[in-house]
PDB file of C-alpha atoms in Angstrom:
ATOM      1  CA  UNK O 677      28.684   5.897  11.187  1.00  0.00           C
ATOM      2  CA  UNK O 678      28.882   7.798   7.860  1.00  0.00           C
ATOM      3  CA  UNK O 679      26.808   7.616   5.472  1.00  0.00           C
ATOM      4  CA  UNK O 680      29.159   5.526   3.622  1.00  0.00           C
ATOM      5  CA  UNK O 681      28.709   2.842   5.435  1.00  0.00           C
ATOM      6  CA  UNK O 682      24.779   3.740   5.485  1.00  0.00           C
ATOM      7  CA  UNK O 683      21.797   2.279   3.728  1.00  0.00           C
ATOM      8  CA  UNK O 684      19.844   4.968   2.430  1.00  0.00           C
ATOM      9  CA  UNK O 685      15.778   3.874   2.697  1.00  0.00           C
ATOM     10  CA  UNK O 686      14.405   6.254   1.018  1.00  0.00           C
ATOM     11  CA  UNK O 687      10.121   6.346   1.069  1.00  0.00           C
ATOM     12  CA  UNK O 688       9.156   9.749   1.131  1.00  0.00           C
ATOM     13  CA  UNK O 689       5.289   9.756  -0.157  1.00  0.00           C
ATOM     14  CA  UNK O 690       4.446   7.076   1.432  1.00  0.00           C
ATOM     15  CA  UNK O 691       1.772   7.361   4.391  1.00  0.00           C
ATOM     16  CA  UNK O 692      -1.103   5.797   4.157  1.00  0.00           C
ATOM     17  CA  UNK O 693      -2.381   2.486   2.805  1.00  0.00           C
ATOM     18  CA  UNK O 694      -0.367  -0.341   1.720  1.00  0.00           C
ATOM     19  CA  UNK O 695       3.069   1.101   0.606  1.00  0.00           C
ATOM     20  CA  UNK O 696       2.313   2.975   4.887  1.00  0.00           C
ATOM     21  CA  UNK O 697       2.135  -1.296   5.459  1.00  0.00           C
ATOM     22  CA  UNK O 698       5.507  -2.185   3.678  1.00  0.00           C
ATOM     23  CA  UNK O 699       7.139   0.443   5.415  1.00  0.00           C
ATOM     24  CA  UNK O 700       5.983  -0.403   9.562  1.00  0.00           C
ATOM     25  CA  UNK O 701       6.689  -4.109   7.837  1.00  0.00           C
ATOM     26  CA  UNK O 702      10.919  -2.196   6.950  1.00  0.00           C
ATOM     27  CA  UNK O 703      11.192  -0.714  10.716  1.00  0.00           C
ATOM     28  CA  UNK O 704       9.695  -2.808  13.297  1.00  0.00           C
ATOM     29  CA  UNK O 705      12.462  -5.186  10.481  1.00  0.00           C
ATOM     30  CA  UNK O 706      15.249  -3.078  11.253  1.00  0.00           C
ATOM     31  CA  UNK O 707      14.486  -1.595  14.734  1.00  0.00           C
ATOM     32  CA  UNK O 708      13.174  -6.163  16.411  1.00  0.00           C
ATOM     33  CA  UNK O 709      16.821  -7.140  14.919  1.00  0.00           C
ATOM     34  CA  UNK O 710      19.008  -4.115  16.240  1.00  0.00           C
ATOM     35  CA  UNK O 711      20.372  -2.729  12.213  1.00  0.00           C
ATOM     36  CA  UNK O 712      18.961   0.678  12.940  1.00  0.00           C
ATOM     37  CA  UNK O 713      22.564   1.989  13.508  1.00  0.00           C
ATOM     38  CA  UNK O 714      23.349   0.558   8.905  1.00  0.00           C
ATOM     39  CA  UNK O 715      19.705   2.392   7.980  1.00  0.00           C
ATOM     40  CA  UNK O 716      18.890   6.352   7.148  1.00  0.00           C
ATOM     41  CA  UNK O 717      15.005   5.945   6.725  1.00  0.00           C
ATOM     42  CA  UNK O 718      13.920   9.820   4.438  1.00  0.00           C
ATOM     43  CA  UNK O 719      10.670   9.563   5.612  1.00  0.00           C
ATOM     44  CA  UNK O 720       7.421  11.515   4.554  1.00  0.00           C
ATOM     45  CA  UNK O 721       6.401  14.532   7.006  1.00  0.00           C
ATOM     46  CA  UNK O 722       2.545  12.534   7.608  1.00  0.00           C
ATOM     47  CA  UNK O 723       4.592   9.597   8.477  1.00  0.00           C
ATOM     48  CA  UNK O 724       3.303   8.206  11.597  1.00  0.00           C
ATOM     49  CA  UNK O 725       6.798   6.328  13.112  1.00  0.00           C
ATOM     50  CA  UNK O 726       5.019   3.090  14.923  1.00  0.00           C
ATOM     51  CA  UNK O 727       6.399   4.526  19.306  1.00  0.00           C
ATOM     52  CA  UNK O 728       8.626   1.853  20.376  1.00  0.00           C
ATOM     53  CA  UNK O 729      10.924   3.180  16.939  1.00  0.00           C
ATOM     54  CA  UNK O 730      10.496   6.460  16.889  1.00  0.00           C
ATOM     55  CA  UNK O 731      13.551   7.088  18.900  1.00  0.00           C
ATOM     56  CA  UNK O 732      15.645   3.997  18.300  1.00  0.00           C
ATOM     57  CA  UNK O 733      16.135   3.669  14.324  1.00  0.00           C
ATOM     58  CA  UNK O 734      17.211   6.874  12.548  1.00  0.00           C
ATOM     59  CA  UNK O 735      15.662   9.188   9.807  1.00  0.00           C
ATOM     60  CA  UNK O 736      15.045  12.785   9.047  1.00  0.00           C
ATOM     61  CA  UNK O 737      11.626  14.108   7.755  1.00  0.00           C
ATOM     62  CA  UNK O 738      11.344  16.612   5.506  1.00  0.00           C
ATOM     63  CA  UNK O 739       8.125  17.777   3.038  1.00  0.00           C
ATOM     64  CA  UNK O 740       6.793  15.149   0.009  1.00  0.00           C
ATOM     65  CA  UNK O 741       7.693  16.964  -3.095  1.00  0.00           C
ATOM     66  CA  UNK O 742      10.459  16.566  -5.421  1.00  0.00           C
ATOM     67  CA  UNK O 743      12.580  19.166  -4.993  1.00  0.00           C
ATOM     68  CA  UNK O 744      12.880  18.793  -0.958  1.00  0.00           C
ATOM     69  CA  UNK O 745      13.439  15.360  -1.862  1.00  0.00           C
ATOM     70  CA  UNK O 746      16.227  16.560  -4.665  1.00  0.00           C
ATOM     71  CA  UNK O 747      17.562  19.079  -2.272  1.00  0.00           C
ATOM     72  CA  UNK O 748      17.912  16.020   0.096  1.00  0.00           C
ATOM     73  CA  UNK O 749      20.666  13.659  -2.544  1.00  0.00           C
ATOM     74  CA  UNK O 750      21.740  17.240  -3.037  1.00  0.00           C
ATOM     75  CA  UNK O 751      23.034  17.336   0.285  1.00  0.00           C
ATOM     76  CA  UNK O 752      23.491  14.230   1.410  1.00  0.00           C
ATOM     77  CA  UNK O 753      25.606  12.227  -0.453  1.00  0.00           C
ATOM     78  CA  UNK O 754      27.332   8.806  -0.081  1.00  0.00           C
ATOM     79  CA  UNK O 755      25.865   5.705   1.176  1.00  0.00           C
ATOM     80  CA  UNK O 756      26.347   2.523   1.202  1.00  0.00           C
ATOM     81  CA  UNK O 757      23.654   1.857  -0.918  1.00  0.00           C
ATOM     82  CA  UNK O 758      20.156   3.121  -1.968  1.00  0.00           C
ATOM     83  CA  UNK O 759      16.355   1.354  -2.330  1.00  0.00           C
ATOM     84  CA  UNK O 760      13.383   4.189  -2.536  1.00  0.00           C
ATOM     85  CA  UNK O 761      10.689   2.301  -1.435  1.00  0.00           C
ATOM     86  CA  UNK O 762       7.235   5.184  -2.749  1.00  0.00           C
ATOM     87  CA  UNK O 763       8.307   4.483  -6.823  1.00  0.00           C
ATOM     88  CA  UNK O 764      10.472   6.282  -8.076  1.00  0.00           C
ATOM     89  CA  UNK O 765      13.432   6.344  -8.794  1.00  0.00           C
ATOM     90  CA  UNK O 766      16.575   9.286  -7.263  1.00  0.00           C
ATOM     91  CA  UNK O 767      15.441  12.783  -8.501  1.00  0.00           C
ATOM     92  CA  UNK O 768      19.225  12.861  -9.111  1.00  0.00           C
ATOM     93  CA  UNK O 769      21.792  10.059 -11.420  1.00  0.00           C
ATOM     94  CA  UNK O 770      22.856   7.163  -9.107  1.00  0.00           C
ATOM     95  CA  UNK O 771      26.028   6.138  -9.312  1.00  0.00           C
ATOM     96  CA  UNK O 772      25.943   3.464  -6.410  1.00  0.00           C
ATOM     97  CA  UNK O 773      23.741   0.265  -6.024  1.00  0.00           C
ATOM     98  CA  UNK O 774      20.035   1.742  -6.312  1.00  0.00           C
ATOM     99  CA  UNK O 775      16.860  -0.299  -5.939  1.00  0.00           C
ATOM    100  CA  UNK O 776      13.423   0.785  -6.346  1.00  0.00           C
ATOM    101  CA  UNK O 777      10.651  -1.207  -4.681  1.00  0.00           C
ATOM    102  CA  UNK O 778       7.792  -0.489  -7.558  1.00  0.00           C
ATOM    103  CA  UNK O 779       3.714  -1.179  -6.254  1.00  0.00           C
ATOM    104  CA  UNK O 780       1.563   1.073  -7.311  1.00  0.00           C
ATOM    105  CA  UNK O 781      -0.660  -0.238 -10.072  1.00  0.00           C
ATOM    106  CA  UNK O 782      -1.970   3.743 -11.580  1.00  0.00           C
ATOM    107  CA  UNK O 783       1.054   4.732 -12.310  1.00  0.00           C
ATOM    108  CA  UNK O 784       1.651   2.386 -15.217  1.00  0.00           C
ATOM    109  CA  UNK O 785      -2.315   2.614 -16.883  1.00  0.00           C
ATOM    110  CA  UNK O 786      -3.392   5.730 -15.760  1.00  0.00           C
ATOM    111  CA  UNK O 787      -6.347   6.364 -18.068  1.00  0.00           C
ATOM    112  CA  UNK O 788      -7.976   2.625 -17.256  1.00  0.00           C
ATOM    113  CA  UNK O 789      -7.790   3.544 -13.626  1.00  0.00           C
ATOM    114  CA  UNK O 790     -11.524   4.810 -12.740  1.00  0.00           C
ATOM    115  CA  UNK O 791     -10.227   8.079 -10.448  1.00  0.00           C
ATOM    116  CA  UNK O 792     -11.329  10.342 -12.540  1.00  0.00           C
ATOM    117  CA  UNK O 793      -9.943  12.344 -15.250  1.00  0.00           C
ATOM    118  CA  UNK O 794      -8.173  14.552 -12.974  1.00  0.00           C
ATOM    119  CA  UNK O 795      -6.133  12.152 -11.105  1.00  0.00           C
ATOM    120  CA  UNK O 796      -5.595  10.380 -14.287  1.00  0.00           C
ATOM    121  CA  UNK O 797      -3.730  12.928 -15.049  1.00  0.00           C
ATOM    122  CA  UNK O 798      -1.673  14.055 -12.276  1.00  0.00           C
ATOM    123  CA  UNK O 799      -0.932   9.990 -12.573  1.00  0.00           C
ATOM    124  CA  UNK O 800       0.436  10.716 -15.984  1.00  0.00           C
ATOM    125  CA  UNK O 801       2.670  12.815 -15.074  1.00  0.00           C
ATOM    126  CA  UNK O 802       3.838  10.717 -11.961  1.00  0.00           C
ATOM    127  CA  UNK O 803       4.108   7.609 -14.536  1.00  0.00           C
ATOM    128  CA  UNK O 804       5.748  10.915 -17.400  1.00  0.00           C
ATOM    129  CA  UNK O 805       8.121  11.190 -15.003  1.00  0.00           C
ATOM    130  CA  UNK O 806       8.682   8.048 -13.882  1.00  0.00           C
ATOM    131  CA  UNK O 807      10.033   6.637 -17.119  1.00  0.00           C
ATOM    132  CA  UNK O 808      12.794  10.627 -17.571  1.00  0.00           C
ATOM    133  CA  UNK O 809      14.367   9.041 -13.971  1.00  0.00           C
ATOM    134  CA  UNK O 810      14.461   5.652 -15.014  1.00  0.00           C
ATOM    135  CA  UNK O 811      18.357   4.712 -15.611  1.00  0.00           C
ATOM    136  CA  UNK O 812      19.244   0.915 -16.489  1.00  0.00           C
ATOM    137  CA  UNK O 813      22.196   0.075 -14.051  1.00  0.00           C
ATOM    138  CA  UNK O 814      18.544   0.396 -11.721  1.00  0.00           C
ATOM    139  CA  UNK O 815      17.213  -2.912 -10.325  1.00  0.00           C
ATOM    140  CA  UNK O 816      13.936  -3.269  -9.349  1.00  0.00           C
ATOM    141  CA  UNK O 817      11.492  -4.852  -6.609  1.00  0.00           C
ATOM    142  CA  UNK O 818       7.392  -5.576  -7.897  1.00  0.00           C
ATOM    143  CA  UNK O 819       5.505  -8.123  -5.885  1.00  0.00           C
ATOM    144  CA  UNK O 820       4.278  -9.559  -7.784  1.00  0.00           C
ATOM    145  CA  UNK O 821       4.914 -11.574 -11.552  1.00  0.00           C
ATOM    146  CA  UNK O 822       2.410 -10.310 -12.759  1.00  0.00           C
ATOM    147  CA  UNK O 823       3.788  -6.424 -11.453  1.00  0.00           C
ATOM    148  CA  UNK O 824       6.906  -7.583 -13.009  1.00  0.00           C
ATOM    149  CA  UNK O 825       4.866  -8.117 -16.215  1.00  0.00           C
ATOM    150  CA  UNK O 826       3.280  -4.977 -16.196  1.00  0.00           C
ATOM    151  CA  UNK O 827       6.800  -3.398 -15.808  1.00  0.00           C
ATOM    152  CA  UNK O 828       9.047  -4.930 -19.116  1.00  0.00           C
ATOM    153  CA  UNK O 829       5.576  -4.277 -21.555  1.00  0.00           C
ATOM    154  CA  UNK O 830       4.864  -0.682 -19.947  1.00  0.00           C
ATOM    155  CA  UNK O 831       8.053   1.202 -18.392  1.00  0.00           C
ATOM    156  CA  UNK O 832      10.883  -0.620 -20.918  1.00  0.00           C
ATOM    157  CA  UNK O 833      13.073  -2.579 -18.335  1.00  0.00           C
ATOM    158  CA  UNK O 834      14.902  -5.993 -18.898  1.00  0.00           C
ATOM    159  CA  UNK O 835      13.587  -8.447 -17.023  1.00  0.00           C
ATOM    160  CA  UNK O 836      16.910  -9.696 -15.590  1.00  0.00           C
ATOM    161  CA  UNK O 837      16.765  -6.013 -13.582  1.00  0.00           C
ATOM    162  CA  UNK O 838      13.170  -6.578 -12.558  1.00  0.00           C
ATOM    163  CA  UNK O 839      12.960  -9.118  -9.273  1.00  0.00           C
ATOM    164  CA  UNK O 840       9.974 -10.536  -7.151  1.00  0.00           C
ATOM    165  CA  UNK O 841      10.442  -9.223  -3.052  1.00  0.00           C
ATOM    166  CA  UNK O 842       6.525  -9.392  -2.753  1.00  0.00           C
ATOM    167  CA  UNK O 843       6.805  -7.705   2.330  1.00  0.00           C
ATOM    168  CA  UNK O 844       4.149  -8.211   4.015  1.00  0.00           C
ATOM    169  CA  UNK O 845       3.672 -10.218   7.192  1.00  0.00           C
ATOM    170  CA  UNK O 846       3.334 -13.783   7.244  1.00  0.00           C
ATOM    171  CA  UNK O 847       1.968 -14.728  10.838  1.00  0.00           C
ATOM    172  CA  UNK O 848      -0.892 -16.901  11.070  1.00  0.00           C
ATOM    173  CA  UNK O 849      -3.627 -16.831  13.233  1.00  0.00           C
ATOM    174  CA  UNK O 850      -6.339 -19.050  13.159  1.00  0.00           C
ATOM    175  CA  UNK O 851      -9.655 -18.616  15.735  1.00  0.00           C
ATOM    176  CA  UNK O 852     -13.260 -19.271  15.089  1.00  0.00           C
ATOM    177  CA  UNK O 853     -14.805 -16.637  12.776  1.00  0.00           C
ATOM    178  CA  UNK O 854     -19.119 -15.303  12.670  1.00  0.00           C
ATOM    179  CA  UNK O 855     -21.010 -16.258   9.466  1.00  0.00           C
ATOM    180  CA  UNK O 856     -21.673 -14.543   7.169  1.00  0.00           C
ATOM    181  CA  UNK O 857     -19.288 -11.804   8.295  1.00  0.00           C
ATOM    182  CA  UNK O 858     -17.498  -9.654   6.071  1.00  0.00           C
ATOM    183  CA  UNK O 859     -14.409  -6.486   5.792  1.00  0.00           C
ATOM    184  CA  UNK O 860     -13.861  -4.791   3.591  1.00  0.00           C
ATOM    185  CA  UNK O 861      -9.784  -3.189   4.023  1.00  0.00           C
ATOM    186  CA  UNK O 862      -9.853   0.186   1.768  1.00  0.00           C
ATOM    187  CA  UNK O 863      -9.908   4.258   0.941  1.00  0.00           C
ATOM    188  CA  UNK O 864     -12.289   6.015  -0.556  1.00  0.00           C
ATOM    189  CA  UNK O 865     -10.846   5.452  -3.917  1.00  0.00           C
ATOM    190  CA  UNK O 866     -12.843   5.638  -6.765  1.00  0.00           C
ATOM    191  CA  UNK O 867     -11.473   2.052  -7.590  1.00  0.00           C
ATOM    192  CA  UNK O 868     -11.933   0.569  -5.047  1.00  0.00           C
ATOM    193  CA  UNK O 869     -15.432   0.446  -6.348  1.00  0.00           C
ATOM    194  CA  UNK O 870     -17.408   0.786  -3.407  1.00  0.00           C
ATOM    195  CA  UNK O 871     -20.566   2.028  -5.384  1.00  0.00           C
ATOM    196  CA  UNK O 872     -20.661  -2.134  -6.616  1.00  0.00           C
ATOM    197  CA  UNK O 873     -19.912  -3.705  -3.738  1.00  0.00           C
ATOM    198  CA  UNK O 874     -22.516  -1.975  -1.679  1.00  0.00           C
ATOM    199  CA  UNK O 875     -25.085  -2.036  -4.527  1.00  0.00           C
ATOM    200  CA  UNK O 876     -23.579  -6.445  -4.462  1.00  0.00           C
ATOM    201  CA  UNK O 877     -24.643  -6.204  -0.666  1.00  0.00           C
ATOM    202  CA  UNK O 878     -27.705  -5.064  -1.426  1.00  0.00           C
ATOM    203  CA  UNK O 879     -29.511  -7.184  -4.231  1.00  0.00           C
ATOM    204  CA  UNK O 880     -28.116 -10.098  -1.583  1.00  0.00           C
ATOM    205  CA  UNK O 881     -29.874  -8.827   2.100  1.00  0.00           C
ATOM    206  CA  UNK O 882     -33.007  -8.979  -0.356  1.00  0.00           C
ATOM    207  CA  UNK O 883     -32.078 -12.338  -1.796  1.00  0.00           C
ATOM    208  CA  UNK O 884     -31.461 -13.856   1.314  1.00  0.00           C
ATOM    209  CA  UNK O 885     -33.536 -14.092   4.783  1.00  0.00           C
ATOM    210  CA  UNK O 886     -30.065 -14.753   7.191  1.00  0.00           C
ATOM    211  CA  UNK O 887     -28.225 -11.206   7.878  1.00  0.00           C
ATOM    212  CA  UNK O 888     -24.937  -9.982   6.600  1.00  0.00           C
ATOM    213  CA  UNK O 889     -22.148  -7.570   8.632  1.00  0.00           C
ATOM    214  CA  UNK O 890     -20.381  -5.711   7.142  1.00  0.00           C
ATOM    215  CA  UNK O 891     -17.267  -4.054   8.878  1.00  0.00           C
ATOM    216  CA  UNK O 892     -15.404  -1.159   6.930  1.00  0.00           C
ATOM    217  CA  UNK O 893     -12.362   1.178   7.861  1.00  0.00           C
ATOM    218  CA  UNK O 894     -12.921   4.677   6.463  1.00  0.00           C
ATOM    219  CA  UNK O 895     -12.250   8.033   7.887  1.00  0.00           C
ATOM    220  CA  UNK O 896     -15.296   9.467   9.583  1.00  0.00           C
ATOM    221  CA  UNK O 897     -15.194  11.869   6.756  1.00  0.00           C
ATOM    222  CA  UNK O 898     -14.856   9.374   3.573  1.00  0.00           C
ATOM    223  CA  UNK O 899     -17.774   7.264   5.152  1.00  0.00           C
ATOM    224  CA  UNK O 900     -20.759   9.828   6.020  1.00  0.00           C
ATOM    225  CA  UNK O 901     -19.480  10.714   1.345  1.00  0.00           C
ATOM    226  CA  UNK O 902     -19.783   7.481   1.109  1.00  0.00           C
ATOM    227  CA  UNK O 903     -21.685   4.794  -1.507  1.00  0.00           C
ATOM    228  CA  UNK O 904     -22.925   3.161   2.062  1.00  0.00           C
ATOM    229  CA  UNK O 905     -25.542   6.414   3.646  1.00  0.00           C
ATOM    230  CA  UNK O 906     -27.841   5.238   1.609  1.00  0.00           C
ATOM    231  CA  UNK O 907     -31.629   5.088   2.627  1.00  0.00           C
ATOM    232  CA  UNK O 908     -32.902   2.016   1.084  1.00  0.00           C
ATOM    233  CA  UNK O 909     -30.611  -0.405   3.108  1.00  0.00           C
ATOM    234  CA  UNK O 910     -32.548  -3.780   4.186  1.00  0.00           C
ATOM    235  CA  UNK O 911     -33.286  -4.478   7.352  1.00  0.00           C
ATOM    236  CA  UNK O 912     -30.708  -7.690   7.175  1.00  0.00           C
ATOM    237  CA  UNK O 913     -27.318  -5.443   6.144  1.00  0.00           C
ATOM    238  CA  UNK O 914     -25.638  -4.629   8.752  1.00  0.00           C
ATOM    239  CA  UNK O 915     -22.741  -1.827   7.418  1.00  0.00           C
ATOM    240  CA  UNK O 916     -20.008  -1.101  10.796  1.00  0.00           C
ATOM    241  CA  UNK O 917     -17.164   1.242   9.575  1.00  0.00           C
ATOM    242  CA  UNK O 918     -14.780   0.773  12.069  1.00  0.00           C
ATOM    243  CA  UNK O 919     -12.657   3.822  10.696  1.00  0.00           C
ATOM    244  CA  UNK O 920      -8.772   3.944  10.623  1.00  0.00           C
ATOM    245  CA  UNK O 921      -7.138   1.596  13.211  1.00  0.00           C
ATOM    246  CA  UNK O 922      -3.686  -0.114  14.194  1.00  0.00           C
ATOM    247  CA  UNK O 923      -1.833  -3.179  13.501  1.00  0.00           C
ATOM    248  CA  UNK O 924      -3.068  -4.408  16.227  1.00  0.00           C
ATOM    249  CA  UNK O 925      -7.067  -3.919  15.912  1.00  0.00           C
ATOM    250  CA  UNK O 926      -7.865  -4.858  12.055  1.00  0.00           C
ATOM    251  CA  UNK O 927      -5.833  -8.427  12.771  1.00  0.00           C
ATOM    252  CA  UNK O 928      -8.518  -8.496  15.454  1.00  0.00           C
ATOM    253  CA  UNK O 929     -11.741  -7.700  12.619  1.00  0.00           C
ATOM    254  CA  UNK O 930      -9.691 -10.124   9.824  1.00  0.00           C
ATOM    255  CA  UNK O 931      -9.845 -13.259  12.783  1.00  0.00           C
ATOM    256  CA  UNK O 932     -14.047 -11.987  13.444  1.00  0.00           C
ATOM    257  CA  UNK O 933     -14.534 -12.162   9.955  1.00  0.00           C
ATOM    258  CA  UNK O 934     -15.117 -14.847   8.106  1.00  0.00           C
ATOM    259  CA  UNK O 935     -14.528 -13.843   5.017  1.00  0.00           C
ATOM    260  CA  UNK O 936     -12.437 -10.270   3.643  1.00  0.00           C
ATOM    261  CA  UNK O 937     -13.871  -9.191   0.748  1.00  0.00           C
ATOM    262  CA  UNK O 938     -11.823  -6.869  -2.214  1.00  0.00           C
ATOM    263  CA  UNK O 939     -13.379  -5.909  -5.042  1.00  0.00           C
ATOM    264  CA  UNK O 940     -10.872  -3.066  -5.683  1.00  0.00           C
ATOM    265  CA  UNK O 941      -9.766  -3.063  -9.678  1.00  0.00           C
ATOM    266  CA  UNK O 942      -6.835  -1.879  -9.594  1.00  0.00           C
ATOM    267  CA  UNK O 943      -3.634  -3.699  -7.196  1.00  0.00           C
ATOM    268  CA  UNK O 944       0.023  -4.443  -7.143  1.00  0.00           C
ATOM    269  CA  UNK O 945      -1.214  -6.661  -4.450  1.00  0.00           C
ATOM    270  CA  UNK O 946      -3.158  -5.740  -2.469  1.00  0.00           C
ATOM    271  CA  UNK O 947      -1.944  -6.506   1.116  1.00  0.00           C
ATOM    272  CA  UNK O 948      -5.388  -6.936   2.952  1.00  0.00           C
ATOM    273  CA  UNK O 949      -5.218 -10.364   0.974  1.00  0.00           C
ATOM    274  CA  UNK O 950      -2.538 -11.716   2.667  1.00  0.00           C
ATOM    275  CA  UNK O 951      -3.092 -10.638   5.807  1.00  0.00           C
ATOM    276  CA  UNK O 952      -6.583 -11.904   6.194  1.00  0.00           C
ATOM    277  CA  UNK O 953      -5.482 -15.607   4.908  1.00  0.00           C
ATOM    278  CA  UNK O 954      -3.291 -15.679   7.204  1.00  0.00           C
ATOM    279  CA  UNK O 955      -5.944 -15.275   9.576  1.00  0.00           C
ATOM    280  CA  UNK O 956      -8.195 -17.726   8.631  1.00  0.00           C
ATOM    281  CA  UNK O 957     -10.065 -15.375   6.147  1.00  0.00           C
ATOM    282  CA  UNK O 958     -11.609 -16.260   2.896  1.00  0.00           C
ATOM    283  CA  UNK O 959     -11.325 -14.703  -0.055  1.00  0.00           C
ATOM    284  CA  UNK O 960     -13.460 -13.136  -1.685  1.00  0.00           C
ATOM    285  CA  UNK O 961     -11.760 -11.217  -4.968  1.00  0.00           C
ATOM    286  CA  UNK O 962     -11.760  -9.970  -8.319  1.00  0.00           C
ATOM    287  CA  UNK O 963     -10.113 -11.670 -10.765  1.00  0.00           C
ATOM    288  CA  UNK O 964      -9.101  -8.818 -13.030  1.00  0.00           C
TER     289      UNK O 964
END
């Protein structure tokens, strides 16, 4: 099928975290509904296509850079429409229907993210770049009404151009839970609030007689360098790092855990909140 009849899903820069979960859901939906002839995926070279759909969906992988992205757009024109999944509008002006899915709160208020000066500067530059590529004809999608309000206030995008379309796995599964079992689905970024969480668990463990069990999904290397490797951990507190896991394994972890704890301060939606809720977890999260 020619490009004129296809939709380009531009997901460059997406390879981990919540963005990857959203992309996985879209790829799986296209695969399961036999829609592969209607889409071309522009993928980040670091992204692993779900095995079952690897040979079926139509995709191109390139290294993550705006230069490579711009070259792709110049060499592959005339798509029916464009959908940019990774927050950033097209690198060149598009005069056909174009939508941007914005889901990274860090590109709204870079200096309020507690990520350190260097990372904040990088995110500020990305914010300025995104603003430079905004066009009044583009449509925007976000996950929450709060994100819609922020996008309007900070980026100056008209409310009528911003649509709330949360993307998540809505399947509900109920199971028997283990008491005092907590899971935090996260990476090692500073805004994930690991130090405060560890301080709180140590304080709680010192006040109660029962056992507390906290499971994490950090990489082995991240865990070794993290706040969770301390010498003053009470005997009744078990910190278990499961590592980076598959979607199926993560679903089982939710089913085993009684609580999802989510102290992160900078999230557009927080997909683990919905996934854990759909698997019967109680939610403990910041209201900021």
